Amino acid sequence: MRVPGHVEIEINAGEVTLHGDLELSPSRLGIVVFAHGTGSSRFSPRNRLVAEALRARGLSTLLTDLLTDAEEDVDVATAHLRFDIPLLAERVVAAVDWTASEPHTTGSPIGLFGASTGAAAALVAAARRTDAVGAVVSRGGRPDLVQDLADVRAPTLLIVGGEDHQVLKLNRSAAASLRAEVRLAVIPGATHLFEEPGALDEVARLAGDWFVQHLSGVGPTLQG
């Protein structure tokens, strides 16, 4: 039986175990898996704000760490794991597979919300799980770090701050390379972290619209 509310979960990802926070909505509209990047974790206040807004739209959310505690310690010192897109993508794929197979979430359409380098990992995971991932949203993402954008089939929304000039340029180029349905949404006056008044609320609104539109009526089938 599906019981709405908070569930602490563990995901087996190869030789490591990842920890996550699953928030179940009474609705089966869909579940959004978050892919954090650039030294962030499931406790990111920005992603938690977006997750709360998505739940208000009837979506379930899964916020999971992509690095273990030991790996985070290494990354704090070296800052290289946050740019290891193959590793991060492998972890996102593990989260997608877990979501598609667990009794609490199986049958729910899956969306991916990626931030910064986590957005690159989300796009790689979407390309590897084309039958499972129904939509992708990138917030201030780095799609330029994805080698095979043409393999992404999920409708993709790229959200960038208007004052985040370099990342905006990279996202414009990526949008031209994507063969899937794609939209580039620019939030005027916003910088990379969307710290300006109302900017993150606009991110949440755009993401909610995208997921509700593209996950409705879409059921995931786990791809081998």
PDB file of C-alpha atoms in Angstrom:
ATOM      1  CA  MET A   1       0.000   0.000   0.000  1.00  0.00           C
ATOM      2  CA  ARG A   2       1.276   3.461  -0.900  1.00  0.00           C
ATOM      3  CA  VAL A   3       1.456   5.670   2.194  1.00  0.00           C
ATOM      4  CA  PRO A   4       2.134   9.390   1.632  1.00  0.00           C
ATOM      5  CA  GLY A   5       4.915  10.906   3.692  1.00  0.00           C
ATOM      6  CA  HIS A   6       8.643  10.833   4.320  1.00  0.00           C
ATOM      7  CA  VAL A   7      10.709   7.674   3.913  1.00  0.00           C
ATOM      8  CA  GLU A   8      14.478   7.437   4.455  1.00  0.00           C
ATOM      9  CA  ILE A   9      15.903   5.099   1.845  1.00  0.00           C
ATOM     10  CA  GLU A  10      19.151   3.436   0.807  1.00  0.00           C
ATOM     11  CA  ILE A  11      20.185   2.777  -2.782  1.00  0.00           C
ATOM     12  CA  ASN A  12      22.763   0.185  -3.769  1.00  0.00           C
ATOM     13  CA  ALA A  13      25.009   1.740  -6.419  1.00  0.00           C
ATOM     14  CA  GLY A  14      27.714  -0.740  -7.287  1.00  0.00           C
ATOM     15  CA  GLU A  15      30.097  -1.000  -4.349  1.00  0.00           C
ATOM     16  CA  VAL A  16      28.579   1.904  -2.408  1.00  0.00           C
ATOM     17  CA  THR A  17      25.293   2.668  -0.666  1.00  0.00           C
ATOM     18  CA  LEU A  18      23.628   6.027  -1.194  1.00  0.00           C
ATOM     19  CA  HIS A  19      21.235   7.620   1.272  1.00  0.00           C
ATOM     20  CA  GLY A  20      18.113   9.502   0.262  1.00  0.00           C
ATOM     21  CA  ASP A  21      14.924  11.206   1.382  1.00  0.00           C
ATOM     22  CA  LEU A  22      11.761  10.056  -0.378  1.00  0.00           C
ATOM     23  CA  GLU A  23       8.641  12.184  -0.025  1.00  0.00           C
ATOM     24  CA  LEU A  24       5.546  10.452  -1.358  1.00  0.00           C
ATOM     25  CA  SER A  25       2.580  12.375  -2.687  1.00  0.00           C
ATOM     26  CA  PRO A  26      -0.941  10.910  -2.410  1.00  0.00           C
ATOM     27  CA  SER A  27      -1.124  11.301  -6.173  1.00  0.00           C
ATOM     28  CA  ARG A  28       0.640   9.018  -8.673  1.00  0.00           C
ATOM     29  CA  LEU A  29       1.288  11.945 -10.979  1.00  0.00           C
ATOM     30  CA  GLY A  30       4.998  11.212 -10.973  1.00  0.00           C
ATOM     31  CA  ILE A  31       8.215  11.251  -8.973  1.00  0.00           C
ATOM     32  CA  VAL A  32      11.138  13.612  -9.486  1.00  0.00           C
ATOM     33  CA  VAL A  33      14.640  12.353  -8.718  1.00  0.00           C
ATOM     34  CA  PHE A  34      17.116  15.134  -7.889  1.00  0.00           C
ATOM     35  CA  ALA A  35      20.706  15.059  -9.138  1.00  0.00           C
ATOM     36  CA  HIS A  36      22.875  17.443  -7.148  1.00  0.00           C
ATOM     37  CA  GLY A  37      26.173  18.820  -8.352  1.00  0.00           C
ATOM     38  CA  THR A  38      29.089  21.094  -7.577  1.00  0.00           C
ATOM     39  CA  GLY A  39      29.692  19.885  -4.048  1.00  0.00           C
ATOM     40  CA  SER A  40      26.031  19.812  -3.042  1.00  0.00           C
ATOM     41  CA  SER A  41      23.989  17.053  -1.389  1.00  0.00           C
ATOM     42  CA  ARG A  42      20.419  16.076  -0.639  1.00  0.00           C
ATOM     43  CA  PHE A  43      20.415  18.790   2.023  1.00  0.00           C
ATOM     44  CA  SER A  44      20.816  21.572  -0.566  1.00  0.00           C
ATOM     45  CA  PRO A  45      18.422  24.332   0.555  1.00  0.00           C
ATOM     46  CA  ARG A  46      17.807  25.389  -3.044  1.00  0.00           C
ATOM     47  CA  ASN A  47      16.856  21.920  -4.224  1.00  0.00           C
ATOM     48  CA  ARG A  48      14.752  21.351  -1.108  1.00  0.00           C
ATOM     49  CA  LEU A  49      12.821  24.531  -1.864  1.00  0.00           C
ATOM     50  CA  VAL A  50      12.170  23.311  -5.415  1.00  0.00           C
ATOM     51  CA  ALA A  51      11.220  19.851  -4.122  1.00  0.00           C
ATOM     52  CA  GLU A  52       8.696  21.349  -1.715  1.00  0.00           C
ATOM     53  CA  ALA A  53       7.131  23.328  -4.560  1.00  0.00           C
ATOM     54  CA  LEU A  54       6.932  20.204  -6.733  1.00  0.00           C
ATOM     55  CA  ARG A  55       5.195  18.293  -3.957  1.00  0.00           C
ATOM     56  CA  ALA A  56       2.654  21.117  -3.762  1.00  0.00           C
ATOM     57  CA  ARG A  57       1.901  20.296  -7.414  1.00  0.00           C
ATOM     58  CA  GLY A  58       1.195  16.646  -6.540  1.00  0.00           C
ATOM     59  CA  LEU A  59       4.607  15.204  -7.425  1.00  0.00           C
ATOM     60  CA  SER A  60       6.645  12.900  -5.214  1.00  0.00           C
ATOM     61  CA  THR A  61      10.345  13.689  -4.786  1.00  0.00           C
ATOM     62  CA  LEU A  62      13.542  11.748  -4.134  1.00  0.00           C
ATOM     63  CA  LEU A  63      16.582  13.670  -2.940  1.00  0.00           C
ATOM     64  CA  THR A  64      19.603  11.402  -2.699  1.00  0.00           C
ATOM     65  CA  ASP A  65      23.307  11.968  -2.182  1.00  0.00           C
ATOM     66  CA  LEU A  66      25.383  11.046  -5.222  1.00  0.00           C
ATOM     67  CA  LEU A  67      28.583  10.729  -3.176  1.00  0.00           C
ATOM     68  CA  THR A  68      29.272   8.809   0.009  1.00  0.00           C
ATOM     69  CA  ASP A  69      30.539  10.604   3.116  1.00  0.00           C
ATOM     70  CA  ALA A  70      34.078   9.440   2.380  1.00  0.00           C
ATOM     71  CA  GLU A  71      33.849  10.604  -1.224  1.00  0.00           C
ATOM     72  CA  GLU A  72      32.505  13.972  -0.098  1.00  0.00           C
ATOM     73  CA  ASP A  73      35.532  14.378   2.171  1.00  0.00           C
ATOM     74  CA  VAL A  74      37.801  13.723  -0.807  1.00  0.00           C
ATOM     75  CA  ASP A  75      35.814  16.103  -2.989  1.00  0.00           C
ATOM     76  CA  VAL A  76      36.040  18.902  -0.433  1.00  0.00           C
ATOM     77  CA  ALA A  77      39.819  18.646  -0.692  1.00  0.00           C
ATOM     78  CA  THR A  78      40.148  18.064  -4.445  1.00  0.00           C
ATOM     79  CA  ALA A  79      36.834  19.228  -6.038  1.00  0.00           C
ATOM     80  CA  HIS A  80      37.281  16.608  -8.753  1.00  0.00           C
ATOM     81  CA  LEU A  81      34.482  14.130  -8.014  1.00  0.00           C
ATOM     82  CA  ARG A  82      31.819  16.786  -8.612  1.00  0.00           C
ATOM     83  CA  PHE A  83      33.066  16.913 -12.219  1.00  0.00           C
ATOM     84  CA  ASP A  84      33.250  13.140 -12.634  1.00  0.00           C
ATOM     85  CA  ILE A  85      30.152  12.970 -14.819  1.00  0.00           C
ATOM     86  CA  PRO A  86      30.376   9.215 -15.574  1.00  0.00           C
ATOM     87  CA  LEU A  87      30.481   8.466 -11.839  1.00  0.00           C
ATOM     88  CA  LEU A  88      27.633  10.845 -11.006  1.00  0.00           C
ATOM     89  CA  ALA A  89      25.565   9.534 -13.928  1.00  0.00           C
ATOM     90  CA  GLU A  90      26.076   5.951 -12.725  1.00  0.00           C
ATOM     91  CA  ARG A  91      24.644   6.999  -9.358  1.00  0.00           C
ATOM     92  CA  VAL A  92      21.660   8.745 -10.967  1.00  0.00           C
ATOM     93  CA  VAL A  93      20.976   5.612 -13.030  1.00  0.00           C
ATOM     94  CA  ALA A  94      21.014   3.605  -9.798  1.00  0.00           C
ATOM     95  CA  ALA A  95      18.457   6.004  -8.319  1.00  0.00           C
ATOM     96  CA  VAL A  96      16.259   5.698 -11.416  1.00  0.00           C
ATOM     97  CA  ASP A  97      16.463   1.903 -11.297  1.00  0.00           C
ATOM     98  CA  TRP A  98      15.609   1.912  -7.588  1.00  0.00           C
ATOM     99  CA  THR A  99      12.642   4.213  -8.192  1.00  0.00           C
ATOM    100  CA  ALA A 100      11.320   2.082 -11.036  1.00  0.00           C
ATOM    101  CA  SER A 101      11.499  -1.140  -9.018  1.00  0.00           C
ATOM    102  CA  GLU A 102      10.566  -0.248  -5.420  1.00  0.00           C
ATOM    103  CA  PRO A 103       6.979  -0.988  -4.266  1.00  0.00           C
ATOM    104  CA  HIS A 104       6.455   2.586  -3.002  1.00  0.00           C
ATOM    105  CA  THR A 105       7.280   4.133  -6.371  1.00  0.00           C
ATOM    106  CA  THR A 106       6.987   1.534  -9.107  1.00  0.00           C
ATOM    107  CA  GLY A 107       4.523   2.559 -11.799  1.00  0.00           C
ATOM    108  CA  SER A 108       5.036   6.277 -11.191  1.00  0.00           C
ATOM    109  CA  PRO A 109       6.411   8.298 -14.117  1.00  0.00           C
ATOM    110  CA  ILE A 110       9.967   9.453 -13.415  1.00  0.00           C
ATOM    111  CA  GLY A 111      11.433  12.904 -13.967  1.00  0.00           C
ATOM    112  CA  LEU A 112      14.981  14.104 -13.305  1.00  0.00           C
ATOM    113  CA  PHE A 113      15.881  17.508 -11.869  1.00  0.00           C
ATOM    114  CA  GLY A 114      19.575  18.288 -12.153  1.00  0.00           C
ATOM    115  CA  ALA A 115      21.559  21.280 -10.923  1.00  0.00           C
ATOM    116  CA  SER A 116      24.997  22.375 -12.150  1.00  0.00           C
ATOM    117  CA  THR A 117      27.144  19.286 -12.878  1.00  0.00           C
ATOM    118  CA  GLY A 118      24.280  17.139 -11.573  1.00  0.00           C
ATOM    119  CA  ALA A 119      22.295  18.259 -14.615  1.00  0.00           C
ATOM    120  CA  ALA A 120      24.929  16.712 -16.875  1.00  0.00           C
ATOM    121  CA  ALA A 121      24.662  13.476 -14.888  1.00  0.00           C
ATOM    122  CA  ALA A 122      20.858  13.603 -15.180  1.00  0.00           C
ATOM    123  CA  LEU A 123      21.047  13.976 -18.965  1.00  0.00           C
ATOM    124  CA  VAL A 124      23.450  11.034 -19.261  1.00  0.00           C
ATOM    125  CA  ALA A 125      21.131   8.950 -17.077  1.00  0.00           C
ATOM    126  CA  ALA A 126      18.149   9.961 -19.225  1.00  0.00           C
ATOM    127  CA  ALA A 127      20.041   8.817 -22.320  1.00  0.00           C
ATOM    128  CA  ARG A 128      20.802   5.468 -20.647  1.00  0.00           C
ATOM    129  CA  ARG A 129      17.253   4.948 -19.359  1.00  0.00           C
ATOM    130  CA  THR A 130      15.170   6.253 -22.229  1.00  0.00           C
ATOM    131  CA  ASP A 131      12.218   3.987 -21.373  1.00  0.00           C
ATOM    132  CA  ALA A 132      12.176   5.044 -17.714  1.00  0.00           C
ATOM    133  CA  VAL A 133      12.782   8.805 -17.697  1.00  0.00           C
ATOM    134  CA  GLY A 134       9.852  10.889 -18.902  1.00  0.00           C
ATOM    135  CA  ALA A 135      11.239  14.420 -18.498  1.00  0.00           C
ATOM    136  CA  VAL A 136      14.366  16.324 -17.456  1.00  0.00           C
ATOM    137  CA  VAL A 137      14.811  19.779 -15.948  1.00  0.00           C
ATOM    138  CA  SER A 138      18.223  21.430 -15.638  1.00  0.00           C
ATOM    139  CA  ARG A 139      18.827  24.360 -13.256  1.00  0.00           C
ATOM    140  CA  GLY A 140      21.960  26.303 -14.075  1.00  0.00           C
ATOM    141  CA  GLY A 141      23.249  23.083 -15.574  1.00  0.00           C
ATOM    142  CA  ARG A 142      26.333  22.055 -17.509  1.00  0.00           C
ATOM    143  CA  PRO A 143      24.959  20.105 -20.479  1.00  0.00           C
ATOM    144  CA  ASP A 144      28.223  20.870 -22.280  1.00  0.00           C
ATOM    145  CA  LEU A 145      29.789  18.123 -20.140  1.00  0.00           C
ATOM    146  CA  VAL A 146      27.573  15.497 -21.826  1.00  0.00           C
ATOM    147  CA  GLN A 147      29.242  13.827 -24.798  1.00  0.00           C
ATOM    148  CA  ASP A 148      26.129  12.387 -26.468  1.00  0.00           C
ATOM    149  CA  LEU A 149      23.302  14.888 -26.030  1.00  0.00           C
ATOM    150  CA  ALA A 150      21.694  13.477 -29.171  1.00  0.00           C
ATOM    151  CA  ASP A 151      20.975  10.243 -27.268  1.00  0.00           C
ATOM    152  CA  VAL A 152      18.642  12.031 -24.832  1.00  0.00           C
ATOM    153  CA  ARG A 153      15.012  11.312 -25.708  1.00  0.00           C
ATOM    154  CA  ALA A 154      13.213  12.852 -22.715  1.00  0.00           C
ATOM    155  CA  PRO A 155      11.697  16.334 -23.106  1.00  0.00           C
ATOM    156  CA  THR A 156      14.255  18.667 -21.555  1.00  0.00           C
ATOM    157  CA  LEU A 157      13.861  22.093 -19.952  1.00  0.00           C
ATOM    158  CA  LEU A 158      17.048  24.132 -19.518  1.00  0.00           C
ATOM    159  CA  ILE A 159      16.645  26.923 -16.940  1.00  0.00           C
ATOM    160  CA  VAL A 160      19.416  29.515 -16.807  1.00  0.00           C
ATOM    161  CA  GLY A 161      19.841  32.882 -15.135  1.00  0.00           C
ATOM    162  CA  GLY A 162      20.028  35.819 -17.509  1.00  0.00           C
ATOM    163  CA  GLU A 163      23.139  37.097 -15.725  1.00  0.00           C
ATOM    164  CA  ASP A 164      24.858  33.692 -15.760  1.00  0.00           C
ATOM    165  CA  HIS A 165      26.442  34.570 -19.080  1.00  0.00           C
ATOM    166  CA  GLN A 166      28.910  31.727 -19.631  1.00  0.00           C
ATOM    167  CA  VAL A 167      26.472  29.018 -18.557  1.00  0.00           C
ATOM    168  CA  LEU A 168      23.755  30.610 -20.703  1.00  0.00           C
ATOM    169  CA  LYS A 169      26.052  30.410 -23.714  1.00  0.00           C
ATOM    170  CA  LEU A 170      26.768  26.739 -22.990  1.00  0.00           C
ATOM    171  CA  ASN A 171      23.067  25.961 -22.625  1.00  0.00           C
ATOM    172  CA  ARG A 172      22.173  27.687 -25.887  1.00  0.00           C
ATOM    173  CA  SER A 173      24.700  25.504 -27.663  1.00  0.00           C
ATOM    174  CA  ALA A 174      23.393  22.381 -25.917  1.00  0.00           C
ATOM    175  CA  ALA A 175      19.795  23.205 -26.845  1.00  0.00           C
ATOM    176  CA  ALA A 176      20.824  23.197 -30.491  1.00  0.00           C
ATOM    177  CA  SER A 177      22.412  19.764 -30.065  1.00  0.00           C
ATOM    178  CA  LEU A 178      19.472  18.065 -28.336  1.00  0.00           C
ATOM    179  CA  ARG A 179      17.168  16.061 -30.618  1.00  0.00           C
ATOM    180  CA  ALA A 180      14.505  15.675 -27.955  1.00  0.00           C
ATOM    181  CA  GLU A 181      11.879  18.301 -27.275  1.00  0.00           C
ATOM    182  CA  VAL A 182      13.799  21.129 -25.617  1.00  0.00           C
ATOM    183  CA  ARG A 183      13.047  24.539 -24.184  1.00  0.00           C
ATOM    184  CA  LEU A 184      15.537  27.111 -22.910  1.00  0.00           C
ATOM    185  CA  ALA A 185      14.016  29.303 -20.189  1.00  0.00           C
ATOM    186  CA  VAL A 186      16.025  32.378 -19.192  1.00  0.00           C
ATOM    187  CA  ILE A 187      15.173  34.089 -15.906  1.00  0.00           C
ATOM    188  CA  PRO A 188      16.017  37.787 -16.278  1.00  0.00           C
ATOM    189  CA  GLY A 189      18.369  39.221 -13.680  1.00  0.00           C
ATOM    190  CA  ALA A 190      19.190  35.852 -12.103  1.00  0.00           C
ATOM    191  CA  THR A 191      22.743  34.662 -11.500  1.00  0.00           C
ATOM    192  CA  HIS A 192      24.053  31.101 -11.266  1.00  0.00           C
ATOM    193  CA  LEU A 193      22.606  30.254  -7.836  1.00  0.00           C
ATOM    194  CA  PHE A 194      19.278  32.042  -8.439  1.00  0.00           C
ATOM    195  CA  GLU A 195      19.681  33.912  -5.148  1.00  0.00           C
ATOM    196  CA  GLU A 196      17.824  36.999  -6.365  1.00  0.00           C
ATOM    197  CA  PRO A 197      14.329  37.623  -4.913  1.00  0.00           C
ATOM    198  CA  GLY A 198      11.773  35.416  -6.660  1.00  0.00           C
ATOM    199  CA  ALA A 199      14.297  33.707  -8.961  1.00  0.00           C
ATOM    200  CA  LEU A 200      14.211  30.286  -7.324  1.00  0.00           C
ATOM    201  CA  ASP A 201      10.419  30.449  -7.037  1.00  0.00           C
ATOM    202  CA  GLU A 202      10.330  30.964 -10.802  1.00  0.00           C
ATOM    203  CA  VAL A 203      12.622  27.943 -11.259  1.00  0.00           C
ATOM    204  CA  ALA A 204      10.208  25.866  -9.193  1.00  0.00           C
ATOM    205  CA  ARG A 205       7.194  27.106 -11.149  1.00  0.00           C
ATOM    206  CA  LEU A 206       8.784  26.354 -14.518  1.00  0.00           C
ATOM    207  CA  ALA A 207       9.970  22.933 -13.358  1.00  0.00           C
ATOM    208  CA  GLY A 208       6.539  22.079 -11.959  1.00  0.00           C
ATOM    209  CA  ASP A 209       4.832  23.052 -15.202  1.00  0.00           C
ATOM    210  CA  TRP A 210       7.281  20.947 -17.221  1.00  0.00           C
ATOM    211  CA  PHE A 211       6.979  17.841 -15.084  1.00  0.00           C
ATOM    212  CA  VAL A 212       3.200  18.003 -14.786  1.00  0.00           C
ATOM    213  CA  GLN A 213       2.890  18.416 -18.550  1.00  0.00           C
ATOM    214  CA  HIS A 214       5.309  15.668 -19.558  1.00  0.00           C
ATOM    215  CA  LEU A 215       4.849  13.078 -16.834  1.00  0.00           C
ATOM    216  CA  SER A 216       1.071  12.940 -17.000  1.00  0.00           C
ATOM    217  CA  GLY A 217       0.041   9.615 -18.497  1.00  0.00           C
ATOM    218  CA  VAL A 218       3.629   8.441 -18.908  1.00  0.00           C
ATOM    219  CA  GLY A 219       4.552   5.223 -17.103  1.00  0.00           C
ATOM    220  CA  PRO A 220       8.194   4.091 -16.763  1.00  0.00           C
ATOM    221  CA  THR A 221       9.425   0.719 -17.916  1.00  0.00           C
ATOM    222  CA  LEU A 222      12.821  -0.239 -16.540  1.00  0.00           C
ATOM    223  CA  GLN A 223      15.348  -0.535 -19.329  1.00  0.00           C
ATOM    224  CA  GLY A 224      18.000  -3.222 -19.093  1.00  0.00           C
TER     225      GLY A 224
END
